[in-house]
């Protein structure tokens, strides 16, 4: 097996995540799909790290994890505030802004 | 197995070990199916658990690809902390809040799937083409020579030291942000003990604290109102207790039962506030 | 398996690690001083929020933030001749960087003036008293007129500004990614802090967050591919790798496209613009002003650096794509602006159209295009901050008069205010003697020199369409009778007057005597990007 097969797997996961973002209406699920996309990018980074023979890819994957952790805190806090008001986390209920 | 890898990793890798290939072909379908399941699951909690499965598979892939540090960080931080936070919020929001499958924008679903398939094709075929060119992987044996974690630390504090430092800003922002949206400052100040006492006397009525349920009563039980030292029951006491076992009082003979227990009292307990309901 | 391999090697490694020392690279902190000052102010602001009583906070926080931005601006001026790469290649200090850093700091300063305004009506300004109070709950109506303010907004603005400064000076894709998050996360939060129309504000925050996270996932995936191609994320090394012929060009093109999606989202280019109107409308108006000016400058700075430095050798590959996106952005922005009834949404679509005009400067792909874009960004930033600042002044009893019909006849009631707004709209339309004209002229001239004449033709046509809706608002203000529920004009809002006045004066100056700034932009651009 060629190590690059990981890249194809990552591409599939990234696409699944992206389609999920477009398909799903629940804000939390949409956010989980974004996390899946970030993880697909991380798998790509780790694989390229091995292909290139440098550790930079691993370091960057590490930074992505840190950033994702901060992002999750903010994101879930915002989603929770919305939920406290509307009792729903559906993106469709967010419709005051449609023109 | 590890000897085989070490021997192989000395040069460039064009083919991974059989063990790695086997693990990959077992876990890659699991990862893809878990991801698909996450997108398709009606229930968000199922989705979160499937995502955890997917993240575990990725952690194994990191371990296979000479990234033990990231592999464990993936399990500890991603699956352990981040996904638990997700589950936490899902539980807070309510597990039963399943998604409606009604399409609000007509054709959006089809468009998204077409777009996705196209995007996947755009990504996968070029990558596949590169693989057929016979990519070789340099392997990380040289880079990981002094140990993966040591090598990462060395890079982190040299080439990536600035990124490492400024990432701290993100953590502060996250903390401040969570606090802004979650913490509610007390606007009117805390009521002091003195003020509470003043108010109680000014309002008149009962000044002493209310005795707990079943105080001075012969049988013990939280549903009994407090008896008074000179006999009789305290009308203001034990209210909470009575409300707490409302179903007992509600079933008709509750009053009799309570009265029988408080034998010797001049007036039955049922004459308290409980019967008002 | 490999884990066991490294576990076996463990003990020897430890022995090695004890001998080996890590040489920390020299970081020239003096060259970093603008960024460090703003970060320092943000941290001090967080401490002030923790320890100072609420009443004092409302005075200290804006002063602290403003002082920080001024100090950082002075630092930028002192650094003006620096051209170097620092912190192990992580950051680059050069002409365009310093120019854009200065612009960002000035915009942040003006935005602080707008946020600090507390005399708009009975309410205590544009920022909510307590974001944690749920709209519709008993405390919600009381807090609308409360004197309290969520003063954390100032440190968050400082963090965001620091992220913007980092974004324009980043010399590696990783720093760019981290800076992108540092500038975005506070903005997601700030969007949800509007005092009036809390629900709208919270929804805008959620929408901004979800789409922002989506786009940064694309950015990081693109980063991964570029790393796979070049073996490094240093912008200069990417350019070196891109200059050689390799078998894996696919990775480079995929990476470039995905990075582009991430950045085009931030500047609000079509088809990645869908967040812009909603977020601009829902956010507190001073924050909208900050976002409209600051984010646009920062994202364009990063876009210019990435495409000029890293992908400069590939310009024949990316130019057609940039052409298409520029045309789409201009046309969609101008046409949809025509249909808007809400003044903030109209300005948002105008911002989209302006992103398109700016992209013509990128499509020019020459030094003039760079200097033209730099000038345009400054001119647009001042005008847009003044315009949004003015929107905060025209109010009804229920907050800002957002609907265009409520602006009807404003010229009769308050001729000065309406006159200034008309002038700003003309500047956005690009009428001569305003900065908008000079900016457009500089960018279009560069685009023609860069063989992008068809693009300029489209830009001129859409400028004409755009002029129509600006003029429509002017007609509405001056030549129609005020309605019964006409707006209330706030009196004595000193800080907002100051910000609007500065913005309007700069808009006029850059229209009448643009040469000094054009020269400055020219010098910054000709010295080019260091790598």
mmCIF file of N, CA and C in Angstrom, chain C residues 361-476:
data_model
loop_
_atom_site.group_PDB
_atom_site.id
_atom_site.type_symbol
_atom_site.label_atom_id
_atom_site.label_comp_id
_atom_site.label_asym_id
_atom_site.label_seq_id
_atom_site.Cartn_x
_atom_site.Cartn_y
_atom_site.Cartn_z
ATOM 1 N N UNK C 361 -7.452 45.150 -8.592
ATOM 2 C CA UNK C 361 -6.070 45.497 -8.287
ATOM 3 C C UNK C 361 -5.201 44.258 -8.169
ATOM 4 N N UNK C 362 -5.776 43.187 -7.590
ATOM 5 C CA UNK C 362 -5.025 41.929 -7.492
ATOM 6 C C UNK C 362 -4.859 41.318 -8.878
ATOM 7 N N UNK C 363 -5.939 41.405 -9.691
ATOM 8 C CA UNK C 363 -5.884 40.807 -11.024
ATOM 9 C C UNK C 363 -4.853 41.515 -11.894
ATOM 10 N N UNK C 364 -4.557 42.788 -11.578
ATOM 11 C CA UNK C 364 -3.546 43.499 -12.338
ATOM 12 C C UNK C 364 -2.181 42.828 -12.171
ATOM 13 N N UNK C 365 -1.945 42.306 -10.971
ATOM 14 C CA UNK C 365 -0.726 41.540 -10.714
ATOM 15 C C UNK C 365 0.539 42.304 -11.071
ATOM 16 N N UNK C 366 0.583 43.589 -10.758
ATOM 17 C CA UNK C 366 1.834 44.330 -10.916
ATOM 18 C C UNK C 366 2.009 45.280 -9.728
ATOM 19 N N UNK C 367 3.120 45.979 -9.722
ATOM 20 C CA UNK C 367 3.439 46.829 -8.573
ATOM 21 C C UNK C 367 2.417 47.953 -8.421
ATOM 22 N N UNK C 368 1.952 48.499 -9.575
ATOM 23 C CA UNK C 368 0.945 49.550 -9.507
ATOM 24 C C UNK C 368 -0.351 49.019 -8.900
ATOM 25 N N UNK C 369 -0.670 47.789 -9.257
ATOM 26 C CA UNK C 369 -1.871 47.180 -8.688
ATOM 27 C C UNK C 369 -1.756 47.096 -7.179
ATOM 28 N N UNK C 370 -0.560 46.753 -6.713
ATOM 29 C CA UNK C 370 -0.338 46.658 -5.273
ATOM 30 C C UNK C 370 -0.513 48.030 -4.618
ATOM 31 N N UNK C 371 0.145 49.060 -5.164
ATOM 32 C CA UNK C 371 0.058 50.369 -4.514
ATOM 33 C C UNK C 371 -1.363 50.919 -4.621
ATOM 34 N N UNK C 372 -2.017 50.660 -5.766
ATOM 35 C CA UNK C 372 -3.407 51.095 -5.908
ATOM 36 C C UNK C 372 -4.306 50.441 -4.881
ATOM 37 N N UNK C 373 -4.115 49.124 -4.677
ATOM 38 C CA UNK C 373 -4.932 48.420 -3.687
ATOM 39 C C UNK C 373 -4.695 48.988 -2.292
ATOM 40 N N UNK C 374 -3.428 49.274 -1.977
ATOM 41 C CA UNK C 374 -3.120 49.820 -0.654
ATOM 42 C C UNK C 374 -3.863 51.137 -0.450
ATOM 43 N N UNK C 375 -3.798 52.014 -1.459
ATOM 44 C CA UNK C 375 -4.471 53.303 -1.348
ATOM 45 C C UNK C 375 -5.977 53.102 -1.216
ATOM 46 N N UNK C 376 -6.514 52.232 -2.064
ATOM 47 C CA UNK C 376 -7.962 51.984 -2.064
ATOM 48 C C UNK C 376 -8.428 51.517 -0.692
ATOM 49 N N UNK C 377 -7.657 50.609 -0.086
ATOM 50 C CA UNK C 377 -8.057 50.063 1.215
ATOM 51 C C UNK C 377 -8.166 51.167 2.254
ATOM 52 N N UNK C 378 -7.182 52.075 2.286
ATOM 53 C CA UNK C 378 -7.218 53.164 3.270
ATOM 54 C C UNK C 378 -8.416 54.070 2.993
ATOM 55 N N UNK C 379 -8.580 54.448 1.721
ATOM 56 C CA UNK C 379 -9.664 55.360 1.366
ATOM 57 C C UNK C 379 -11.012 54.743 1.729
ATOM 58 N N UNK C 380 -11.200 53.481 1.330
ATOM 59 C CA UNK C 380 -12.472 52.816 1.593
ATOM 60 C C UNK C 380 -12.722 52.679 3.094
ATOM 61 N N UNK C 381 -11.663 52.349 3.848
ATOM 62 C CA UNK C 381 -11.815 52.141 5.286
ATOM 63 C C UNK C 381 -12.346 53.384 5.988
ATOM 64 N N UNK C 382 -11.731 54.542 5.709
ATOM 65 C CA UNK C 382 -12.181 55.777 6.367
ATOM 66 C C UNK C 382 -13.627 56.090 5.988
ATOM 67 N N UNK C 383 -13.944 55.962 4.702
ATOM 68 C CA UNK C 383 -15.301 56.289 4.261
ATOM 69 C C UNK C 383 -16.325 55.377 4.923
ATOM 70 N N UNK C 384 -16.028 54.092 4.962
ATOM 71 C CA UNK C 384 -17.027 53.149 5.455
ATOM 72 C C UNK C 384 -17.213 53.295 6.969
ATOM 73 N N UNK C 385 -16.129 53.589 7.690
ATOM 74 C CA UNK C 385 -16.288 53.804 9.140
ATOM 75 C C UNK C 385 -17.166 55.025 9.380
ATOM 76 N N UNK C 386 -16.902 56.105 8.620
ATOM 77 C CA UNK C 386 -17.714 57.311 8.800
ATOM 78 C C UNK C 386 -19.172 57.023 8.469
ATOM 79 N N UNK C 387 -19.411 56.254 7.399
ATOM 80 C CA UNK C 387 -20.791 55.971 6.994
ATOM 81 C C UNK C 387 -21.520 55.175 8.070
ATOM 82 N N UNK C 388 -20.881 54.132 8.581
ATOM 83 C CA UNK C 388 -21.548 53.333 9.609
ATOM 84 C C UNK C 388 -21.712 54.137 10.889
ATOM 85 N N UNK C 389 -20.720 54.996 11.189
ATOM 86 C CA UNK C 389 -20.842 55.853 12.363
ATOM 87 C C UNK C 389 -22.050 56.756 12.257
ATOM 88 N N UNK C 390 -22.284 57.250 11.042
ATOM 89 C CA UNK C 390 -23.419 58.131 10.848
ATOM 90 C C UNK C 390 -24.745 57.383 10.985
ATOM 91 N N UNK C 391 -24.727 56.103 10.573
ATOM 92 C CA UNK C 391 -25.947 55.299 10.704
ATOM 93 C C UNK C 391 -26.366 55.213 12.174
ATOM 94 N N UNK C 392 -25.377 55.201 13.089
ATOM 95 C CA UNK C 392 -25.751 55.093 14.509
ATOM 96 C C UNK C 392 -26.473 56.346 14.991
ATOM 97 N N UNK C 393 -26.309 57.465 14.290
ATOM 98 C CA UNK C 393 -26.872 58.724 14.787
ATOM 99 C C UNK C 393 -28.333 58.913 14.420
ATOM 100 N N UNK C 394 -28.771 58.267 13.359
ATOM 101 C CA UNK C 394 -30.144 58.446 12.902
ATOM 102 C C UNK C 394 -30.984 57.363 13.550
ATOM 103 N N UNK C 395 -31.824 57.751 14.493
ATOM 104 C CA UNK C 395 -32.496 56.739 15.321
ATOM 105 C C UNK C 395 -33.991 56.974 15.362
ATOM 106 N N UNK C 396 -34.706 55.939 15.729
ATOM 107 C CA UNK C 396 -36.097 56.090 16.115
ATOM 108 C C UNK C 396 -36.139 55.796 17.604
ATOM 109 N N UNK C 397 -37.321 55.814 18.182
ATOM 110 C CA UNK C 397 -37.408 55.511 19.599
ATOM 111 C C UNK C 397 -36.928 54.102 19.899
ATOM 112 N N UNK C 398 -36.870 53.268 18.876
ATOM 113 C CA UNK C 398 -36.606 51.847 19.050
ATOM 114 C C UNK C 398 -35.208 51.478 18.547
ATOM 115 N N UNK C 399 -34.251 52.395 18.674
ATOM 116 C CA UNK C 399 -32.918 52.094 18.179
ATOM 117 C C UNK C 399 -32.664 52.774 16.850
ATOM 118 N N UNK C 400 -31.721 52.191 16.093
ATOM 119 C CA UNK C 400 -31.356 52.834 14.837
ATOM 120 C C UNK C 400 -32.484 52.753 13.820
ATOM 121 N N UNK C 401 -32.595 53.818 13.024
ATOM 122 C CA UNK C 401 -33.585 53.828 11.954
ATOM 123 C C UNK C 401 -32.992 53.055 10.788
ATOM 124 N N UNK C 402 -33.205 51.745 10.799
ATOM 125 C CA UNK C 402 -32.498 50.942 9.811
ATOM 126 C C UNK C 402 -33.211 50.953 8.466
ATOM 127 N N UNK C 403 -34.532 51.111 8.477
ATOM 128 C CA UNK C 403 -35.245 51.018 7.217
ATOM 129 C C UNK C 403 -35.063 52.302 6.410
ATOM 130 N N UNK C 404 -34.867 52.123 5.114
ATOM 131 C CA UNK C 404 -34.579 53.292 4.274
ATOM 132 C C UNK C 404 -35.710 54.311 4.301
ATOM 133 N N UNK C 405 -36.964 53.823 4.447
ATOM 134 C CA UNK C 405 -38.087 54.761 4.419
ATOM 135 C C UNK C 405 -38.001 55.746 5.571
ATOM 136 N N UNK C 406 -37.362 55.324 6.649
ATOM 137 C CA UNK C 406 -37.245 56.223 7.793
ATOM 138 C C UNK C 406 -36.204 57.315 7.560
ATOM 139 N N UNK C 407 -35.407 57.140 6.524
ATOM 140 C CA UNK C 407 -34.405 58.154 6.203
ATOM 141 C C UNK C 407 -34.983 59.237 5.295
ATOM 142 N N UNK C 408 -36.213 59.000 4.896
ATOM 143 C CA UNK C 408 -36.865 59.924 3.977
ATOM 144 C C UNK C 408 -36.892 61.334 4.569
ATOM 145 N N UNK C 409 -36.466 62.311 3.801
ATOM 146 C CA UNK C 409 -36.551 63.690 4.251
ATOM 147 C C UNK C 409 -35.569 64.058 5.340
ATOM 148 N N UNK C 410 -34.540 63.294 5.504
ATOM 149 C CA UNK C 410 -33.552 63.606 6.534
ATOM 150 C C UNK C 410 -32.891 64.956 6.248
ATOM 151 N N UNK C 411 -32.767 65.271 4.967
ATOM 152 C CA UNK C 411 -32.117 66.527 4.575
ATOM 153 C C UNK C 411 -32.846 67.751 5.090
ATOM 154 N N UNK C 412 -34.172 67.633 5.265
ATOM 155 C CA UNK C 412 -34.930 68.784 5.787
ATOM 156 C C UNK C 412 -34.679 68.942 7.276
ATOM 157 N N UNK C 413 -34.619 67.836 7.954
ATOM 158 C CA UNK C 413 -34.524 67.903 9.408
ATOM 159 C C UNK C 413 -33.120 68.212 9.867
ATOM 160 N N UNK C 414 -32.163 67.617 9.216
ATOM 161 C CA UNK C 414 -30.792 67.763 9.681
ATOM 162 C C UNK C 414 -29.878 67.848 8.469
ATOM 163 N N UNK C 415 -29.802 69.020 7.857
ATOM 164 C CA UNK C 415 -29.087 69.144 6.597
ATOM 165 C C UNK C 415 -27.608 68.780 6.691
ATOM 166 N N UNK C 416 -26.967 69.101 7.813
ATOM 167 C CA UNK C 416 -25.528 68.829 7.908
ATOM 168 C C UNK C 416 -25.271 67.335 7.877
ATOM 169 N N UNK C 417 -26.030 66.627 8.710
ATOM 170 C CA UNK C 417 -25.852 65.182 8.792
ATOM 171 C C UNK C 417 -26.133 64.531 7.440
ATOM 172 N N UNK C 418 -27.253 64.926 6.851
ATOM 173 C CA UNK C 418 -27.615 64.344 5.559
ATOM 174 C C UNK C 418 -26.585 64.718 4.507
ATOM 175 N N UNK C 419 -26.045 65.944 4.613
ATOM 176 C CA UNK C 419 -25.025 66.361 3.655
ATOM 177 C C UNK C 419 -23.782 65.503 3.764
ATOM 178 N N UNK C 420 -23.343 65.262 4.998
ATOM 179 C CA UNK C 420 -22.152 64.429 5.185
ATOM 180 C C UNK C 420 -22.411 63.025 4.648
ATOM 181 N N UNK C 421 -23.602 62.495 4.943
ATOM 182 C CA UNK C 421 -23.897 61.135 4.485
ATOM 183 C C UNK C 421 -23.917 61.084 2.960
ATOM 184 N N UNK C 422 -24.509 62.121 2.353
ATOM 185 C CA UNK C 422 -24.541 62.166 0.893
ATOM 186 C C UNK C 422 -23.122 62.192 0.339
ATOM 187 N N UNK C 423 -22.257 62.987 0.978
ATOM 188 C CA UNK C 423 -20.865 63.059 0.528
ATOM 189 C C UNK C 423 -20.191 61.692 0.626
ATOM 190 N N UNK C 424 -20.425 60.983 1.743
ATOM 191 C CA UNK C 424 -19.810 59.665 1.919
ATOM 192 C C UNK C 424 -20.326 58.688 0.878
ATOM 193 N N UNK C 425 -21.634 58.785 0.573
ATOM 194 C CA UNK C 425 -22.192 57.881 -0.439
ATOM 195 C C UNK C 425 -21.576 58.178 -1.803
ATOM 196 N N UNK C 426 -21.370 59.469 -2.092
ATOM 197 C CA UNK C 426 -20.736 59.812 -3.363
ATOM 198 C C UNK C 426 -19.308 59.263 -3.406
ATOM 199 N N UNK C 427 -18.633 59.288 -2.250
ATOM 200 C CA UNK C 427 -17.281 58.727 -2.203
ATOM 201 C C UNK C 427 -17.322 57.232 -2.463
ATOM 202 N N UNK C 428 -18.318 56.551 -1.882
ATOM 203 C CA UNK C 428 -18.437 55.110 -2.132
ATOM 204 C C UNK C 428 -18.749 54.856 -3.605
ATOM 205 N N UNK C 429 -19.486 55.783 -4.220
ATOM 206 C CA UNK C 429 -19.801 55.612 -5.631
ATOM 207 C C UNK C 429 -18.598 55.937 -6.514
ATOM 208 N N UNK C 430 -17.643 56.701 -5.977
ATOM 209 C CA UNK C 430 -16.451 57.009 -6.758
ATOM 210 C C UNK C 430 -16.583 58.252 -7.603
ATOM 211 N N UNK C 431 -17.252 59.273 -7.078
ATOM 212 C CA UNK C 431 -17.395 60.537 -7.800
ATOM 213 C C UNK C 431 -16.116 61.357 -7.601
ATOM 214 N N UNK C 432 -15.643 62.095 -8.616
ATOM 215 C CA UNK C 432 -14.419 62.885 -8.474
ATOM 216 C C UNK C 432 -14.463 63.822 -7.271
ATOM 217 N N UNK C 433 -13.292 64.203 -6.807
ATOM 218 C CA UNK C 433 -13.079 65.021 -5.613
ATOM 219 C C UNK C 433 -13.388 64.258 -4.329
ATOM 220 N N UNK C 434 -13.566 62.955 -4.421
ATOM 221 C CA UNK C 434 -13.650 62.136 -3.214
ATOM 222 C C UNK C 434 -12.554 61.086 -3.299
ATOM 223 N N UNK C 435 -12.235 60.492 -2.121
ATOM 224 C CA UNK C 435 -11.177 59.480 -2.109
ATOM 225 C C UNK C 435 -11.560 58.280 -2.947
ATOM 226 N N UNK C 436 -12.881 57.990 -3.034
ATOM 227 C CA UNK C 436 -13.319 56.830 -3.796
ATOM 228 C C UNK C 436 -12.897 56.906 -5.246
ATOM 229 N N UNK C 437 -12.958 58.107 -5.797
ATOM 230 C CA UNK C 437 -12.567 58.283 -7.193
ATOM 231 C C UNK C 437 -11.076 57.988 -7.361
ATOM 232 N N UNK C 438 -10.258 58.604 -6.482
ATOM 233 C CA UNK C 438 -8.816 58.408 -6.599
ATOM 234 C C UNK C 438 -8.459 56.929 -6.484
ATOM 235 N N UNK C 439 -9.094 56.263 -5.510
ATOM 236 C CA UNK C 439 -8.800 54.854 -5.299
ATOM 237 C C UNK C 439 -9.142 54.025 -6.517
ATOM 238 N N UNK C 440 -10.363 54.231 -7.036
ATOM 239 C CA UNK C 440 -10.783 53.457 -8.200
ATOM 240 C C UNK C 440 -9.877 53.756 -9.377
ATOM 241 N N UNK C 441 -9.542 55.041 -9.544
ATOM 242 C CA UNK C 441 -8.689 55.419 -10.654
ATOM 243 C C UNK C 441 -7.356 54.680 -10.564
ATOM 244 N N UNK C 442 -6.754 54.682 -9.359
ATOM 245 C CA UNK C 442 -5.448 54.030 -9.192
ATOM 246 C C UNK C 442 -5.531 52.545 -9.526
ATOM 247 N N UNK C 443 -6.587 51.884 -9.028
ATOM 248 C CA UNK C 443 -6.688 50.442 -9.238
ATOM 249 C C UNK C 443 -6.960 50.133 -10.706
ATOM 250 N N UNK C 444 -7.881 50.890 -11.315
ATOM 251 C CA UNK C 444 -8.255 50.588 -12.695
ATOM 252 C C UNK C 444 -7.092 50.875 -13.647
ATOM 253 N N UNK C 445 -6.355 51.958 -13.346
ATOM 254 C CA UNK C 445 -5.210 52.293 -14.187
ATOM 255 C C UNK C 445 -4.205 51.138 -14.172
ATOM 256 N N UNK C 446 -3.949 50.609 -12.957
ATOM 257 C CA UNK C 446 -3.019 49.486 -12.843
ATOM 258 C C UNK C 446 -3.546 48.274 -13.586
ATOM 259 N N UNK C 447 -4.873 48.065 -13.501
ATOM 260 C CA UNK C 447 -5.456 46.891 -14.154
ATOM 261 C C UNK C 447 -5.310 47.006 -15.671
ATOM 262 N N UNK C 448 -5.484 48.224 -16.211
ATOM 263 C CA UNK C 448 -5.316 48.392 -17.659
ATOM 264 C C UNK C 448 -3.863 48.136 -18.041
ATOM 265 N N UNK C 449 -2.947 48.655 -17.207
ATOM 266 C CA UNK C 449 -1.526 48.414 -17.486
ATOM 267 C C UNK C 449 -1.210 46.923 -17.401
ATOM 268 N N UNK C 450 -1.975 46.194 -16.583
ATOM 269 C CA UNK C 450 -1.735 44.770 -16.425
ATOM 270 C C UNK C 450 -2.581 43.936 -17.370
ATOM 271 N N UNK C 451 -2.998 44.499 -18.504
ATOM 272 C CA UNK C 451 -3.766 43.765 -19.525
ATOM 273 C C UNK C 451 -5.081 43.233 -18.994
ATOM 274 N N UNK C 452 -5.729 43.958 -18.133
ATOM 275 C CA UNK C 452 -7.019 43.482 -17.633
ATOM 276 C C UNK C 452 -8.115 44.458 -18.046
ATOM 277 N N UNK C 453 -8.024 44.972 -19.262
ATOM 278 C CA UNK C 453 -8.978 45.989 -19.696
ATOM 279 C C UNK C 453 -10.432 45.518 -19.638
ATOM 280 N N UNK C 454 -10.757 44.290 -20.097
ATOM 281 C CA UNK C 454 -12.170 43.865 -20.009
ATOM 282 C C UNK C 454 -12.702 43.935 -18.582
ATOM 283 N N UNK C 455 -11.842 43.596 -17.648
ATOM 284 C CA UNK C 455 -12.240 43.636 -16.246
ATOM 285 C C UNK C 455 -12.590 45.071 -15.840
ATOM 286 N N UNK C 456 -11.796 46.024 -16.333
ATOM 287 C CA UNK C 456 -12.038 47.424 -15.987
ATOM 288 C C UNK C 456 -13.362 47.894 -16.594
ATOM 289 N N UNK C 457 -13.657 47.409 -17.812
ATOM 290 C CA UNK C 457 -14.923 47.787 -18.436
ATOM 291 C C UNK C 457 -16.091 47.318 -17.570
ATOM 292 N N UNK C 458 -16.019 46.049 -17.136
ATOM 293 C CA UNK C 458 -17.072 45.533 -16.259
ATOM 294 C C UNK C 458 -17.139 46.369 -14.982
ATOM 295 N N UNK C 459 -15.963 46.716 -14.450
ATOM 296 C CA UNK C 459 -15.933 47.488 -13.209
ATOM 297 C C UNK C 459 -16.601 48.838 -13.397
ATOM 298 N N UNK C 460 -16.373 49.468 -14.558
ATOM 299 C CA UNK C 460 -16.985 50.779 -14.780
ATOM 300 C C UNK C 460 -18.494 50.656 -14.887
ATOM 301 N N UNK C 461 -18.953 49.604 -15.579
ATOM 302 C CA UNK C 461 -20.401 49.422 -15.716
ATOM 303 C C UNK C 461 -21.031 49.201 -14.344
ATOM 304 N N UNK C 462 -20.411 48.339 -13.533
ATOM 305 C CA UNK C 462 -21.006 48.090 -12.219
ATOM 306 C C UNK C 462 -20.888 49.320 -11.328
ATOM 307 N N UNK C 463 -19.844 50.128 -11.523
ATOM 308 C CA UNK C 463 -19.758 51.380 -10.774
ATOM 309 C C UNK C 463 -20.965 52.247 -11.075
ATOM 310 N N UNK C 464 -21.362 52.266 -12.346
ATOM 311 C CA UNK C 464 -22.523 53.073 -12.719
ATOM 312 C C UNK C 464 -23.783 52.539 -12.056
ATOM 313 N N UNK C 465 -23.934 51.186 -12.052
ATOM 314 C CA UNK C 465 -25.101 50.597 -11.387
ATOM 315 C C UNK C 465 -25.081 50.961 -9.903
ATOM 316 N N UNK C 466 -23.878 50.850 -9.315
ATOM 317 C CA UNK C 466 -23.759 51.133 -7.891
ATOM 318 C C UNK C 466 -24.092 52.590 -7.604
ATOM 319 N N UNK C 467 -23.623 53.477 -8.479
ATOM 320 C CA UNK C 467 -23.911 54.902 -8.283
ATOM 321 C C UNK C 467 -25.404 55.132 -8.194
ATOM 322 N N UNK C 468 -26.175 54.344 -8.947
ATOM 323 C CA UNK C 468 -27.623 54.519 -8.953
ATOM 324 C C UNK C 468 -28.219 54.364 -7.569
ATOM 325 N N UNK C 469 -27.803 53.318 -6.849
ATOM 326 C CA UNK C 469 -28.469 53.158 -5.541
ATOM 327 C C UNK C 469 -27.940 54.123 -4.494
ATOM 328 N N UNK C 470 -26.703 54.577 -4.667
ATOM 329 C CA UNK C 470 -26.251 55.622 -3.746
ATOM 330 C C UNK C 470 -27.061 56.898 -3.980
ATOM 331 N N UNK C 471 -27.236 57.238 -5.259
ATOM 332 C CA UNK C 471 -27.972 58.457 -5.579
ATOM 333 C C UNK C 471 -29.428 58.329 -5.129
ATOM 334 N N UNK C 472 -29.964 57.109 -5.221
ATOM 335 C CA UNK C 472 -31.339 56.898 -4.780
ATOM 336 C C UNK C 472 -31.517 57.306 -3.317
ATOM 337 N N UNK C 473 -30.532 56.923 -2.501
ATOM 338 C CA UNK C 473 -30.615 57.287 -1.078
ATOM 339 C C UNK C 473 -30.521 58.799 -0.918
ATOM 340 N N UNK C 474 -29.659 59.429 -1.711
ATOM 341 C CA UNK C 474 -29.505 60.887 -1.602
ATOM 342 C C UNK C 474 -30.819 61.580 -1.976
ATOM 343 N N UNK C 475 -31.442 61.091 -3.066
ATOM 344 C CA UNK C 475 -32.730 61.654 -3.477
ATOM 345 C C UNK C 475 -33.752 61.495 -2.361
ATOM 346 N N UNK C 476 -33.745 60.310 -1.769
ATOM 347 C CA UNK C 476 -34.680 60.022 -0.687
ATOM 348 C C UNK C 476 -34.491 61.001 0.463
#
